Short mmCIF file of C-alpha atoms in Angstrom, two decimals:
data_model
loop_
_atom_site.label_atom_id
_atom_site.label_comp_id
_atom_site.label_asym_id
_atom_site.label_seq_id
_atom_site.Cartn_x
_atom_site.Cartn_y
_atom_site.Cartn_z
CA UNK A 261 29.05 -57.60 57.80
CA UNK A 262 30.77 -54.70 59.58
CA UNK A 263 29.43 -51.29 58.72
CA UNK A 264 32.60 -50.09 57.01
CA UNK A 265 32.39 -52.62 54.20
CA UNK A 266 29.19 -51.05 52.92
CA UNK A 267 30.13 -48.58 50.19
CA UNK A 268 27.45 -46.12 51.24
CA UNK A 269 28.74 -45.77 54.78
CA UNK A 270 31.65 -43.48 54.16
CA UNK A 271 31.30 -41.78 57.53
CA UNK A 272 33.42 -43.57 60.13
CA UNK A 273 32.14 -43.74 63.67
CA UNK A 274 35.32 -42.69 65.38
CA UNK A 275 37.69 -40.80 63.06
CA UNK A 276 41.28 -41.29 64.10
CA UNK A 277 42.74 -39.12 61.34
CA UNK A 278 40.52 -36.07 61.03
CA UNK A 279 42.68 -34.81 58.16
CA UNK A 280 41.21 -37.48 55.88
CA UNK A 281 37.77 -36.08 56.58
CA UNK A 282 38.67 -32.50 55.80
CA UNK A 283 36.27 -31.08 53.20
CA UNK A 284 39.25 -30.28 50.97
CA UNK A 285 40.65 -33.83 51.06
CA UNK A 286 38.54 -35.02 48.13
CA UNK A 287 39.23 -32.00 45.85
CA UNK A 288 42.91 -32.30 46.75
CA UNK A 289 42.92 -35.93 45.64
CA UNK A 290 41.30 -34.92 42.35
CA UNK A 291 44.03 -32.34 41.81
CA UNK A 292 46.71 -34.91 42.63
CA UNK A 293 45.14 -37.35 40.20
CA UNK A 294 45.25 -34.75 37.46
CA UNK A 295 48.94 -34.04 38.03
CA UNK A 296 50.18 -36.78 35.64
CA UNK A 297 47.94 -35.35 32.91
CA UNK A 298 49.22 -31.86 33.63
CA UNK A 299 52.78 -33.12 33.39
CA UNK A 300 52.06 -34.77 30.03
CA UNK A 301 50.46 -31.56 28.68
CA UNK A 302 53.45 -29.61 29.93
CA UNK A 303 55.82 -32.02 28.19
CA UNK A 304 53.86 -31.81 24.93
CA UNK A 305 54.10 -28.00 25.04
CA UNK A 306 57.81 -28.09 25.89
CA UNK A 307 58.53 -30.78 23.30
CA UNK A 308 60.02 -32.81 26.14
CA UNK A 309 58.44 -36.17 25.34
CA UNK A 310 61.57 -37.49 23.68
CA UNK A 311 62.24 -38.65 20.15
CA UNK A 312 58.93 -40.48 19.75
CA UNK A 313 56.34 -38.30 21.49
CA UNK A 314 53.37 -40.28 20.20
CA UNK A 315 54.72 -43.52 21.62
CA UNK A 316 55.64 -41.76 24.87
CA UNK A 317 52.08 -40.42 25.26
CA UNK A 318 50.49 -43.79 24.57
CA UNK A 319 52.81 -45.53 27.02
CA UNK A 320 52.58 -42.91 29.74
CA UNK A 321 48.78 -42.92 29.73
CA UNK A 322 48.89 -46.73 29.91
CA UNK A 323 51.36 -46.61 32.79
CA UNK A 324 49.17 -44.16 34.69
CA UNK A 325 46.12 -46.35 34.15
CA UNK A 326 47.96 -49.24 35.79
CA UNK A 327 49.29 -47.06 38.59
CA UNK A 328 45.82 -45.69 39.37
CA UNK A 329 44.51 -49.25 39.32
CA UNK A 330 47.14 -50.32 41.84
CA UNK A 331 46.30 -47.34 44.06
CA UNK A 332 42.58 -48.13 43.86
CA UNK A 333 43.16 -51.76 44.79
CA UNK A 334 45.41 -50.67 47.63
CA UNK A 335 42.72 -48.61 49.35
CA UNK A 336 40.90 -51.45 51.07
CA UNK A 337 44.01 -53.28 52.36
CA UNK A 338 45.44 -49.98 53.61
CA UNK A 339 42.15 -49.03 55.18
CA UNK A 340 41.96 -52.25 57.11
CA UNK A 341 45.64 -52.61 57.90
CA UNK A 342 45.99 -49.03 59.14
CA UNK A 343 42.54 -48.86 60.68
CA UNK A 344 41.58 -45.84 58.60
CA UNK A 345 37.97 -46.34 57.59
CA UNK A 346 37.93 -42.77 56.22
CA UNK A 347 40.09 -43.93 53.30
CA UNK A 348 37.05 -45.59 51.74
CA UNK A 349 35.89 -42.19 50.50
CA UNK A 350 38.84 -42.04 48.16
CA UNK A 351 38.43 -45.39 46.50
CA UNK A 352 35.76 -44.35 44.03
CA UNK A 353 37.66 -41.21 43.09
CA UNK A 354 40.76 -43.27 42.38
CA UNK A 355 38.69 -45.81 40.48
CA UNK A 356 37.36 -43.06 38.26
CA UNK A 357 40.93 -41.97 37.60
CA UNK A 358 41.67 -45.51 36.37
CA UNK A 359 38.87 -45.07 33.85
CA UNK A 360 39.96 -41.54 33.00
CA UNK A 361 43.55 -42.56 32.19
CA UNK A 362 42.34 -45.68 30.36
CA UNK A 363 40.17 -43.45 28.14
CA UNK A 364 43.14 -41.15 27.54
CA UNK A 365 45.23 -44.22 26.68
CA UNK A 366 42.64 -45.43 24.16
CA UNK A 367 42.29 -41.93 22.71
CA UNK A 368 46.05 -41.50 22.34
CA UNK A 369 46.29 -44.86 20.55
CA UNK A 370 43.25 -44.19 18.32
CA UNK A 371 44.45 -40.73 17.45
CA UNK A 372 48.23 -41.03 17.23
CA UNK A 373 48.54 -44.62 16.01
CA UNK A 374 45.31 -45.03 14.02
CA UNK A 375 44.81 -41.47 12.78
CA UNK A 376 41.30 -41.33 14.32
CA UNK A 377 40.05 -43.68 11.62
CA UNK A 378 37.28 -45.75 13.26
CA UNK A 379 37.59 -48.56 10.71
CA UNK A 380 41.32 -48.81 11.34
CA UNK A 381 40.75 -48.91 15.10
CA UNK A 382 38.14 -51.68 14.85
CA UNK A 383 40.30 -53.73 12.45
CA UNK A 384 43.33 -53.32 14.67
CA UNK A 385 41.44 -54.27 17.85
CA UNK A 386 40.03 -57.40 16.24
CA UNK A 387 43.31 -58.38 14.61
CA UNK A 388 45.65 -57.95 17.54
CA UNK A 389 44.97 -59.99 20.66
CA UNK A 390 46.97 -57.72 22.96
CA UNK A 391 44.97 -54.68 21.89
CA UNK A 392 41.71 -56.63 22.12
CA UNK A 393 42.54 -57.60 25.70
CA UNK A 394 43.26 -53.98 26.61
CA UNK A 395 40.04 -52.88 24.95
CA UNK A 396 38.05 -55.54 26.85
CA UNK A 397 39.52 -54.25 30.10
CA UNK A 398 38.28 -50.77 29.26
CA UNK A 399 34.83 -52.08 28.24
CA UNK A 400 34.56 -53.98 31.50
CA UNK A 401 35.52 -50.86 33.41
CA UNK A 402 32.74 -48.82 31.81
CA UNK A 403 29.78 -50.09 33.88
CA UNK A 404 31.91 -49.63 36.99
CA UNK A 405 32.63 -46.03 36.14
CA UNK A 406 28.99 -45.47 35.18
CA UNK A 407 27.76 -46.67 38.59
CA UNK A 408 30.22 -44.80 40.74
CA UNK A 409 27.81 -42.30 42.22
CA UNK A 410 25.58 -42.69 45.27
CA UNK A 411 22.28 -42.82 43.38
CA UNK A 412 23.55 -45.81 41.37
CA UNK A 413 24.44 -47.63 44.57
CA UNK A 414 20.97 -46.96 45.96
CA UNK A 415 19.28 -48.11 42.77
CA UNK A 416 21.38 -51.29 42.45
CA UNK A 417 21.43 -52.04 46.13
CA UNK A 418 24.73 -52.34 47.98
CA UNK A 419 25.07 -56.08 47.49
CA UNK A 420 24.57 -56.04 43.72
CA UNK A 421 26.69 -52.93 43.38
CA UNK A 422 29.50 -54.64 45.24
CA UNK A 423 29.19 -57.75 43.12
CA UNK A 424 29.35 -55.66 39.95
CA UNK A 425 32.41 -53.82 41.17
CA UNK A 426 34.25 -57.07 41.79
CA UNK A 427 34.74 -56.96 38.00
CA UNK A 428 37.72 -54.75 38.82
CA UNK A 429 39.68 -57.95 39.53
CA UNK A 430 39.03 -59.14 35.98
CA UNK A 431 40.00 -55.69 34.72
CA UNK A 432 43.27 -55.94 36.64
CA UNK A 433 43.97 -59.35 35.08
CA UNK A 434 43.19 -58.16 31.58
CA UNK A 435 45.22 -54.98 31.99
CA UNK A 436 48.21 -56.99 33.17
CA UNK A 437 47.84 -59.42 30.27
CA UNK A 438 47.64 -56.47 27.86
CA UNK A 439 50.87 -55.03 29.26
CA UNK A 440 52.61 -58.40 29.38
CA UNK A 441 51.64 -59.19 25.79
CA UNK A 442 52.79 -55.78 24.60
CA UNK A 443 56.20 -56.36 26.15
CA UNK A 444 56.43 -60.00 25.08
CA UNK A 445 57.85 -59.04 21.69
CA UNK A 446 60.98 -57.73 23.33
CA UNK A 447 60.86 -60.19 26.24
CA UNK A 448 61.29 -57.25 28.55
CA UNK A 449 59.18 -58.09 31.56
CA UNK A 450 60.86 -56.13 34.35
CA UNK A 451 58.11 -53.50 34.58
CA UNK A 452 55.35 -56.01 33.96
CA UNK A 453 56.70 -58.02 36.89
CA UNK A 454 56.53 -54.99 39.20
CA UNK A 455 52.86 -54.33 38.39
CA UNK A 456 52.04 -58.03 38.52
CA UNK A 457 53.69 -58.32 41.95
CA UNK A 458 51.82 -55.30 43.33
CA UNK A 459 48.48 -56.49 41.98
CA UNK A 460 49.11 -60.08 43.11
CA UNK A 461 49.96 -58.83 46.59
CA UNK A 462 46.79 -56.75 46.79
CA UNK A 463 44.59 -59.53 45.47
CA UNK A 464 46.37 -62.11 47.63
CA UNK A 465 45.61 -59.98 50.66
CA UNK A 466 41.89 -60.10 49.80
CA UNK A 467 42.01 -63.82 49.12
CA UNK A 468 43.55 -64.40 52.52
CA UNK A 469 40.83 -62.35 54.16
CA UNK A 470 38.17 -64.29 52.27
CA UNK A 471 39.61 -67.64 53.32
CA UNK A 472 39.90 -66.48 56.92
CA UNK A 473 36.26 -65.37 56.92
CA UNK A 474 35.16 -68.69 55.42
CA UNK A 475 37.11 -70.61 58.04
CA UNK A 476 35.63 -68.60 60.87
CA UNK A 477 32.13 -68.90 59.45
CA UNK B 66 79.65 -25.22 21.99
CA UNK B 67 80.96 -25.49 18.47
CA UNK B 68 79.33 -23.14 15.99
CA UNK B 69 77.63 -24.54 12.94
CA UNK B 70 80.26 -22.76 10.82
CA UNK B 71 83.09 -24.56 12.60
CA UNK B 72 81.20 -27.76 12.27
CA UNK B 73 80.80 -27.29 8.55
CA UNK B 74 84.52 -26.64 8.23
CA UNK B 75 85.19 -29.95 9.96
CA UNK B 76 83.31 -31.80 7.29
CA UNK B 77 84.86 -32.53 3.97
CA UNK B 78 81.82 -32.69 1.78
CA UNK B 79 80.21 -29.33 1.12
CA UNK B 80 76.69 -30.71 0.97
CA UNK B 81 76.77 -31.81 4.60
CA UNK B 82 74.66 -28.86 5.65
CA UNK B 83 71.91 -29.93 3.29
CA UNK B 84 71.43 -33.16 5.15
CA UNK B 85 72.04 -31.80 8.65
CA UNK B 86 68.89 -30.12 9.81
CA UNK B 87 70.66 -28.94 12.91
CA UNK B 88 69.66 -25.34 12.33
CA UNK B 89 66.07 -26.45 12.09
CA UNK B 90 66.43 -28.33 15.31
CA UNK B 91 67.96 -25.36 17.15
CA UNK B 92 65.26 -23.10 15.82
CA UNK B 93 62.64 -25.43 17.16
CA UNK B 94 64.26 -25.46 20.56
CA UNK B 95 64.42 -21.68 20.70
CA UNK B 96 60.74 -21.58 19.78
CA UNK B 97 59.98 -24.06 22.56
CA UNK B 98 61.72 -21.92 25.11
CA UNK B 99 59.95 -18.80 23.91
CA UNK B 100 56.67 -20.68 24.21
CA UNK B 101 57.51 -21.76 27.70
CA UNK B 102 58.46 -18.21 28.66
CA UNK B 103 55.28 -16.74 27.24
CA UNK B 104 52.88 -19.41 28.37
CA UNK B 105 54.05 -20.28 31.82
CA UNK B 106 56.30 -17.48 32.96
CA UNK B 107 60.00 -17.04 33.45
CA UNK B 108 60.24 -19.58 36.26
CA UNK B 109 59.00 -22.40 34.09
CA UNK B 110 61.14 -21.26 31.17
CA UNK B 111 64.31 -21.49 33.21
CA UNK B 112 63.17 -24.86 34.54
CA UNK B 113 62.69 -26.09 30.97
CA UNK B 114 66.06 -24.72 29.91
CA UNK B 115 67.80 -26.44 32.80
CA UNK B 116 66.06 -29.67 31.89
CA UNK B 117 67.16 -29.34 28.27
CA UNK B 118 70.76 -28.62 29.28
CA UNK B 119 70.82 -31.65 31.56
CA UNK B 120 69.61 -33.83 28.72
CA UNK B 121 72.21 -32.54 26.28
CA UNK B 122 75.04 -32.95 28.77
CA UNK B 123 74.45 -36.69 29.01
CA UNK B 124 74.68 -37.30 25.27
CA UNK B 125 76.98 -36.67 22.35
CA UNK B 126 76.39 -33.39 20.57
CA UNK B 127 77.59 -32.90 17.01
CA UNK B 128 81.19 -31.74 17.01
CA UNK B 129 82.18 -33.68 20.12
CA UNK B 130 83.52 -36.71 18.29
CA UNK B 131 86.41 -36.87 15.78
CA UNK B 132 85.40 -36.06 12.22
CA UNK B 133 85.43 -38.90 9.73
CA UNK B 134 86.20 -37.91 6.15
CA UNK B 135 84.16 -39.35 3.36
CA UNK B 136 82.94 -38.82 -0.17
CA UNK B 137 79.31 -38.90 -1.17
CA UNK B 138 78.35 -42.29 -2.46
CA UNK B 139 77.57 -42.66 -6.13
CA UNK B 140 75.85 -46.00 -5.57
CA UNK B 141 72.28 -46.28 -6.83
CA UNK B 142 69.86 -45.89 -3.93
CA UNK B 143 72.56 -44.80 -1.50
CA UNK B 144 71.34 -41.23 -1.07
CA UNK B 145 67.74 -41.18 0.09
CA UNK B 146 66.23 -37.80 -0.63
CA UNK B 147 64.26 -37.90 2.65
CA UNK B 148 65.07 -35.31 5.30
CA UNK B 149 67.69 -36.70 7.67
CA UNK B 150 66.57 -37.28 11.25
CA UNK B 151 68.14 -34.69 13.60
CA UNK B 152 71.48 -35.75 15.08
CA UNK B 153 70.15 -35.49 18.60
CA UNK B 154 67.37 -37.99 17.94
CA UNK B 155 69.62 -40.40 16.04
CA UNK B 156 71.95 -40.48 19.04
CA UNK B 157 69.43 -40.52 21.89
CA UNK B 158 66.72 -42.89 20.66
CA UNK B 159 68.52 -46.21 20.39
CA UNK B 160 67.94 -49.89 20.85
CA UNK B 161 71.19 -51.33 22.14
CA UNK B 162 70.08 -53.86 24.73
CA UNK B 163 73.61 -54.45 25.99
CA UNK B 164 73.18 -51.04 27.65
CA UNK B 165 69.54 -51.38 28.69
CA UNK B 166 66.15 -51.89 27.12
CA UNK B 167 64.90 -48.30 27.29
CA UNK B 168 65.58 -46.11 24.26
CA UNK B 169 67.40 -43.53 26.39
CA UNK B 170 69.62 -46.12 28.14
CA UNK B 171 72.35 -46.47 25.49
CA UNK B 172 73.02 -42.71 25.27
CA UNK B 173 73.18 -42.57 29.06
CA UNK B 174 75.23 -45.70 29.69
CA UNK B 175 77.32 -46.56 26.62
CA UNK B 176 80.21 -44.33 27.76
CA UNK B 177 81.63 -47.39 29.52
CA UNK B 178 82.25 -49.05 26.14
CA UNK B 179 85.97 -49.21 25.29
CA UNK B 180 86.37 -48.90 21.53
CA UNK B 181 90.17 -48.95 21.41
CA UNK B 182 92.00 -51.19 20.86
CA UNK B 183 89.49 -53.03 18.68
CA UNK B 184 89.94 -56.02 16.42
CA UNK B 185 87.55 -57.91 14.23
CA UNK B 186 88.35 -61.52 13.47
CA UNK B 187 87.19 -62.92 10.17
CA UNK B 188 86.80 -66.68 10.26
CA UNK B 189 85.14 -69.70 8.77
CA UNK B 190 84.78 -70.56 5.12
CA UNK B 191 87.34 -68.09 3.75
CA UNK B 192 90.70 -68.60 2.08
CA UNK B 193 92.22 -65.71 3.98
CA UNK B 194 90.97 -65.63 7.57
CA UNK B 195 92.36 -62.59 9.30
CA UNK B 196 92.28 -60.37 12.34
CA UNK B 197 91.96 -56.72 11.44
CA UNK B 198 92.45 -53.86 13.85
CA UNK B 199 90.42 -50.69 13.63
CA UNK B 200 93.11 -48.84 11.71
CA UNK B 201 93.26 -51.51 9.03
CA UNK B 202 89.47 -51.57 8.83
CA UNK B 203 89.22 -47.80 8.47
CA UNK B 204 91.65 -47.98 5.55
CA UNK B 205 90.16 -51.06 3.91
CA UNK B 206 88.09 -49.10 1.39
CA UNK B 207 87.30 -45.44 0.67
CA UNK B 208 84.81 -44.00 3.14
CA UNK B 209 81.49 -43.08 1.59
CA UNK B 210 78.61 -41.13 3.01
CA UNK B 211 75.24 -42.77 2.41
CA UNK B 212 71.89 -41.52 3.54
CA UNK B 213 69.81 -44.57 4.36
CA UNK B 214 66.31 -44.95 5.66
CA UNK B 215 66.22 -47.10 8.74
CA UNK B 216 63.04 -48.94 9.70
CA UNK B 217 62.76 -50.45 13.16
CA UNK B 218 60.63 -53.56 13.61
CA UNK B 219 58.80 -51.62 16.35
CA UNK B 220 57.16 -49.37 13.75
CA UNK B 221 59.30 -46.25 13.73
CA UNK B 222 61.86 -45.07 11.22
CA UNK B 223 64.73 -42.64 10.80
CA UNK B 224 66.95 -41.33 8.04
CA UNK B 225 70.64 -41.49 8.90
CA UNK B 226 73.72 -40.21 7.05
CA UNK B 227 76.12 -43.10 7.65
CA UNK B 228 79.81 -43.23 6.74
CA UNK B 229 81.51 -46.46 5.77
CA UNK B 230 82.11 -48.86 2.92
CA UNK B 231 80.33 -51.73 1.23
CA UNK B 232 80.62 -55.03 3.07
CA UNK B 233 81.44 -56.53 -0.36
CA UNK B 234 84.86 -54.83 -0.24
CA UNK B 235 85.78 -56.81 2.87
CA UNK B 236 84.25 -60.04 1.57
CA UNK B 237 86.31 -59.91 -1.62
CA UNK B 238 89.44 -59.36 0.44
CA UNK B 239 89.00 -62.51 2.55
CA UNK B 240 87.96 -64.68 -0.43
CA UNK B 241 85.05 -66.88 0.70
CA UNK B 242 85.36 -70.55 -0.29
CA UNK B 243 82.71 -72.33 -2.33
CA UNK B 244 81.18 -73.57 0.92
CA UNK B 245 80.39 -70.10 2.21
CA UNK B 246 76.63 -69.49 1.96
CA UNK B 247 76.02 -67.23 4.95
CA UNK B 248 77.79 -64.55 6.96
CA UNK B 249 77.41 -64.45 10.73
CA UNK B 250 78.09 -61.25 12.68
CA UNK B 251 78.88 -61.47 16.38
CA UNK B 252 78.88 -58.32 18.47
CA UNK B 253 80.74 -57.51 21.67
CA UNK B 254 79.42 -59.00 24.90
CA UNK B 255 81.60 -57.85 27.79
CA UNK B 256 79.76 -57.65 31.13
CA UNK B 257 82.46 -55.32 32.45
CA UNK B 258 81.55 -52.71 29.84
CA UNK B 259 77.90 -53.52 29.19
CA UNK B 260 75.51 -53.37 32.15
CA UNK B 261 72.57 -54.61 30.06
CA UNK B 262 74.13 -58.07 29.73
CA UNK B 263 72.81 -58.83 33.21
CA UNK B 264 69.33 -58.97 31.72
CA UNK B 265 68.06 -62.25 30.37
CA UNK B 266 66.33 -60.58 27.45
CA UNK B 267 68.53 -62.36 24.91
CA UNK B 268 71.25 -64.98 24.86
CA UNK B 269 74.46 -63.01 24.61
CA UNK B 270 76.47 -62.32 22.56
CA UNK B 271 74.16 -60.77 20.02
CA UNK B 272 74.43 -62.65 16.73
CA UNK B 273 72.98 -61.67 13.39
CA UNK B 274 73.41 -63.10 9.93
CA UNK B 275 72.87 -62.59 6.23
CA UNK B 276 72.90 -64.79 3.19
CA UNK B 277 76.21 -64.33 1.35
CA UNK B 278 74.52 -62.66 -1.63
CA UNK B 279 72.74 -60.25 0.72
CA UNK B 280 76.04 -59.40 2.37
CA UNK B 281 77.59 -58.89 -1.09
CA UNK B 282 74.88 -56.44 -2.19
CA UNK B 283 76.65 -53.07 -2.44
CA UNK B 284 74.03 -51.41 -0.20
CA UNK B 285 75.10 -53.62 2.72
CA UNK B 286 77.46 -51.40 4.60
CA UNK B 287 80.05 -51.55 7.33
CA UNK B 288 79.58 -48.20 9.03
CA UNK B 289 82.17 -46.35 11.09
CA UNK B 290 80.48 -42.99 11.40
CA UNK B 291 77.37 -40.87 11.09
CA UNK B 292 76.75 -37.19 10.52
CA UNK B 293 80.36 -36.62 9.47
CA UNK B 294 81.85 -38.04 12.66
CA UNK B 295 82.92 -41.39 14.04
CA UNK B 296 80.05 -43.47 15.42
CA UNK B 297 78.81 -42.48 18.86
CA UNK B 298 79.03 -45.44 21.24
CA UNK B 299 75.26 -45.79 21.53
CA UNK B 300 75.06 -46.17 17.76
CA UNK B 301 77.47 -49.10 17.67
CA UNK B 302 81.02 -47.73 17.79
CA UNK B 303 83.53 -48.41 16.48
CA UNK B 304 81.91 -50.32 13.62
CA UNK B 305 78.52 -51.75 12.86
CA UNK B 306 76.58 -53.31 10.08
CA UNK B 307 73.87 -51.41 8.18
CA UNK B 308 71.42 -53.33 5.98
CA UNK B 309 68.93 -50.67 4.92
CA UNK B 310 66.21 -52.91 3.47
CA UNK B 311 65.93 -55.02 6.63
CA UNK B 312 64.55 -54.13 10.04
CA UNK B 313 67.12 -52.33 12.15
CA UNK B 314 67.89 -55.25 14.46
CA UNK B 315 69.54 -57.13 11.57
CA UNK B 316 72.34 -54.55 11.71
CA UNK B 317 74.57 -55.59 14.60
CA UNK B 318 76.44 -52.95 16.59
CA UNK B 319 80.06 -53.03 17.80
CA UNK B 320 81.03 -56.08 15.76
CA UNK B 321 83.95 -58.26 16.89
CA UNK B 322 83.65 -61.34 14.70
CA UNK B 323 82.54 -62.11 11.15
CA UNK B 324 82.24 -65.79 10.32
CA UNK B 325 81.44 -67.31 6.93
CA UNK B 326 79.35 -70.44 7.22
CA UNK B 327 77.72 -73.11 5.13
CA UNK B 328 74.63 -73.27 7.34
CA UNK B 329 72.23 -70.48 8.20
CA UNK B 330 73.41 -68.92 11.47
CA UNK B 331 71.21 -69.03 14.57
CA UNK B 332 70.42 -65.34 15.02
CA UNK B 333 69.58 -63.80 18.39
CA UNK B 334 66.02 -62.57 17.87
CA UNK B 335 65.11 -65.59 15.78
CA UNK B 336 66.28 -67.85 18.61
CA UNK B 337 64.42 -65.76 21.18
CA UNK B 338 61.07 -65.62 19.32
CA UNK B 339 61.08 -67.34 15.94
CA UNK B 340 57.42 -66.62 15.22
CA UNK B 341 58.01 -62.89 15.58
CA UNK B 342 61.49 -62.41 14.13
CA UNK B 343 62.41 -64.36 11.02
CA UNK B 344 65.93 -64.86 9.71
CA UNK B 345 65.28 -62.55 6.77
CA UNK B 346 63.41 -59.75 8.55
CA UNK B 347 63.02 -57.80 5.33
CA UNK B 348 60.96 -54.63 5.70
CA UNK B 349 57.64 -55.72 4.24
CA UNK B 350 54.37 -53.80 4.71
CA UNK B 351 52.41 -56.93 3.79
CA UNK B 352 53.87 -59.21 6.46
CA UNK B 353 52.76 -58.08 9.90
CA UNK B 354 54.52 -58.69 13.12
CA UNK B 355 52.20 -61.05 15.04
CA UNK B 356 51.18 -58.28 17.39
CA UNK B 357 51.22 -55.19 15.21
CA UNK B 358 50.89 -54.09 11.63
CA UNK B 359 53.97 -53.24 9.58
CA UNK B 360 51.94 -51.38 6.95
CA UNK B 361 52.82 -47.95 8.33
CA UNK B 362 55.60 -46.31 10.28
CA UNK B 363 56.27 -43.20 12.32
CA UNK B 364 59.21 -41.15 11.13
CA UNK B 365 61.13 -39.94 14.17
CA UNK B 366 61.62 -36.19 14.34
CA UNK B 367 60.30 -35.43 10.89
CA UNK B 368 56.64 -36.18 11.54
CA UNK B 369 54.86 -34.11 14.18
CA UNK B 370 52.85 -35.55 17.03
CA UNK B 371 49.56 -35.48 15.15
CA UNK B 372 51.00 -36.44 11.78
CA UNK B 373 49.54 -39.63 10.37
CA UNK B 374 51.93 -42.55 10.16
CA UNK B 375 53.45 -42.92 6.70
CA UNK B 376 53.05 -46.03 4.56
CA UNK B 377 55.97 -48.46 4.85
CA UNK B 378 57.64 -49.23 1.53
CA UNK B 379 58.50 -52.70 0.30
CA UNK B 380 62.12 -53.47 1.23
CA UNK B 381 62.10 -50.05 2.93
CA UNK B 382 62.15 -48.39 -0.49
CA UNK B 383 65.15 -50.36 -1.79
CA UNK B 384 63.16 -52.80 -3.92
CA UNK B 385 64.90 -51.72 -7.13
CA UNK B 386 68.28 -52.54 -5.60
CA UNK B 387 67.50 -55.75 -3.70
CA UNK B 388 64.21 -57.15 -5.00
CA UNK B 389 66.00 -59.65 -7.24
CA UNK B 390 67.64 -61.30 -4.20
CA UNK B 391 64.25 -62.70 -3.24
CA UNK B 392 62.81 -63.56 -6.66
CA UNK B 393 60.58 -66.63 -6.40
CA UNK B 394 60.64 -66.72 -2.61
CA UNK B 395 57.45 -66.76 -0.57
CA UNK B 396 58.13 -63.72 1.60
CA UNK B 397 55.30 -64.57 4.00
CA UNK B 398 57.08 -67.84 4.72
CA UNK B 399 60.62 -66.49 4.63
CA UNK B 400 59.85 -63.41 6.72
#
């Protein structure tokens, strides 16, 4: 196993893009990741969320969850394709943003659609398959988010940690199914298709790598 | 910009201002801009104002379309006492898939629709089939203003002051034969005018239908205007159906053909997904859509962001007027 696949080895041996290693790179990424939230807050304040602001908030937070997920899944392919091992440092940050926007998405739904009534939320989740699937994706994401710091990697051991974090592929599948099912009522799959294509491409890239490794083994 | 005084003068009925919360809307916008100025500085305020202007420019503001005279309806149930949804929201939050599937698409793209000349052909099981042009249709019966609640199957609702006449007036004129049991409404499907037809979302043209007695109910309305003016294109110009106790999609926009049939028509959404969209599609809080509850709704514009959803009423609140149409029917089966 090459050194760069180990999650704990974030320091590349020969940095080709020193900018990625700048001490401000990580805080800058956090700020960038918060921009969509800032924009939503701005639009709430300016009453610029359109005719149905509650629906807009629920959808936007869902969209950003999917976008962050795509970005997170894109890190490894980009890192290998561009030869930028330093990118690995940003994967966990992006992964945490997936969880962050997923939590916002759930909160917006629970608050704006369910009036923060826990019984109503539970009933709705159990009654509606597409919401259940979205909720399962979030549940599955929780242990990943909870183990996204270095001490957790040390305690679990890199191999087990990596195995656990492969659950992100299941999360991607469930998230896509959630989105597809939501849109199925109106048979409007254009956006679903875009996310599905991006995620399929990123997963296909990994699958190809896996097969190549198996063949060479 | 036309002043609210000029606008009031353009309307015939003096009560129009009661149902037009335009002043409220403008007040809210001024407040927004003050908030933006105070909270984020002058730069952001001017940014917000520019944004707001750009949005308004793309849509139809009140006073931009020809006025349509009407008298207030005296029909029972025709004047909901709910606060009318602001004009801007009624004309910018639309489902009109022939112009795109996003709510903002119709207001942005429906300008390509050509509403004149326009004819509606009335065919099928009638003694007097006819082709009526828009002029004849406008004069067919006295124009009435009716304030109807509108409930979308997606879980939101509006209150809209429509102008038009009861469908029954037209039906009596064409004299349905004894074979006529249903009325089928076909709406325009012209790819040259409607960019959304490229999508495979539905089989075009859009077809909807009612049972003859539903179409004869005086609440069933052929609408030619809203808010004192002719219909904006995104709302179904030049004429559309309005069936206030059914989900909004039952009310076809930009109608070109009305056919009386013996058999129940194959309607667009029912063909596309029969399990989710029944032929009747009556507003019913007890019959859920397979993927969401219909027990509550969000009133567009009226209810604030954190306002709880309001309970949905049986037949959208028109049970007294239409309940008898469904006596003895299992509404969970005939959804």
